[in-house]
Amino acid sequence: MTRAVVQGLVLFFLPFVLFGAYLVIRRRDPLLWSHWSSQSLWLTIAGLGFVVLSLIVTGLVDERRTGAYVPTHVENGRVIPGHFE
């Protein structure tokens, strides 16, 4: 679950990081709000677009598991990890 949240956050902040790099390359101060204010709406939309697109691609491409899920349990003193049967 943590991996999914971190992955979503990275994809959301990717446009902001790229725009910050663009400002540095153009020799502008990336810490000034005046450079970000006009672009913040579009950067947010792009970040949300990346997250939604990744969810759609994951849903279409991810491996399908069939059968019943057997949760993690203990048998004869050994921990048996969860699996599909």
XYZ file of C-alpha atoms in Angstrom:
85
model
C 0.000 0.000 0.000
C 2.839 2.367 0.835
C 4.416 1.753 -2.563
C 1.183 2.695 -4.325
C 0.868 5.935 -2.354
C 4.507 6.915 -2.926
C 4.222 6.076 -6.616
C 1.109 8.233 -6.940
C 2.795 11.140 -5.150
C 5.868 10.889 -7.374
C 3.710 10.938 -10.499
C 1.691 13.888 -9.174
C 4.774 15.986 -8.362
C 6.623 15.090 -11.586
C 5.304 18.107 -13.566
C 6.279 20.444 -10.712
C 9.821 19.047 -10.619
C 10.159 19.304 -14.402
C 8.911 22.896 -14.358
C 11.362 23.724 -11.571
C 14.163 22.231 -13.673
C 12.966 24.299 -16.646
C 13.170 27.450 -14.523
C 16.706 26.577 -13.437
C 17.776 25.922 -17.038
C 16.287 29.280 -18.071
C 18.288 30.899 -15.228
C 15.197 32.066 -13.367
C 14.706 31.798 -9.630
C 12.493 28.713 -9.011
C 11.684 29.943 -5.491
C 9.766 33.040 -6.648
C 6.005 32.617 -6.523
C 5.554 34.864 -9.570
C 7.033 32.142 -11.798
C 4.695 29.471 -10.405
C 1.413 31.367 -9.970
C 0.360 31.366 -13.607
C 1.354 27.723 -14.119
C 0.121 26.111 -10.908
C -3.320 25.176 -12.285
C -1.851 23.479 -15.354
C 0.812 21.703 -13.317
C -1.862 20.364 -10.956
C -4.009 19.161 -13.858
C -0.980 17.480 -15.455
C -0.058 15.781 -12.168
C -3.587 14.491 -11.659
C -3.610 13.347 -15.279
C -0.445 11.329 -14.724
C -1.923 9.668 -11.640
C -5.228 8.813 -13.359
C -3.414 7.538 -16.445
C -1.182 5.307 -14.313
C -4.242 3.855 -12.560
C -5.920 3.123 -15.897
C -2.782 1.514 -17.366
C -2.268 -0.554 -14.219
C -5.875 -1.745 -14.369
C -5.531 -2.768 -18.008
C -2.087 -4.370 -17.873
C -1.781 -5.840 -14.373
C -1.858 -9.609 -13.958
C -5.304 -11.006 -13.169
C -5.501 -13.406 -10.273
C -8.250 -15.981 -10.252
C -9.335 -18.290 -7.492
C -9.820 -17.853 -3.801
C -7.340 -15.913 -1.674
C -5.966 -17.802 1.304
C -4.714 -15.281 3.897
C -1.490 -15.651 5.860
C -1.830 -18.334 8.521
C 0.198 -20.575 10.813
C 0.471 -24.318 10.146
C 2.536 -26.561 12.458
C 4.353 -23.543 13.870
C 5.342 -22.157 10.427
C 3.947 -18.965 8.924
C 2.439 -19.672 5.501
C 2.206 -16.476 3.387
C -1.055 -15.517 1.728
C -1.653 -16.897 -1.764
C -4.305 -17.611 -4.366
C -5.599 -21.145 -4.901
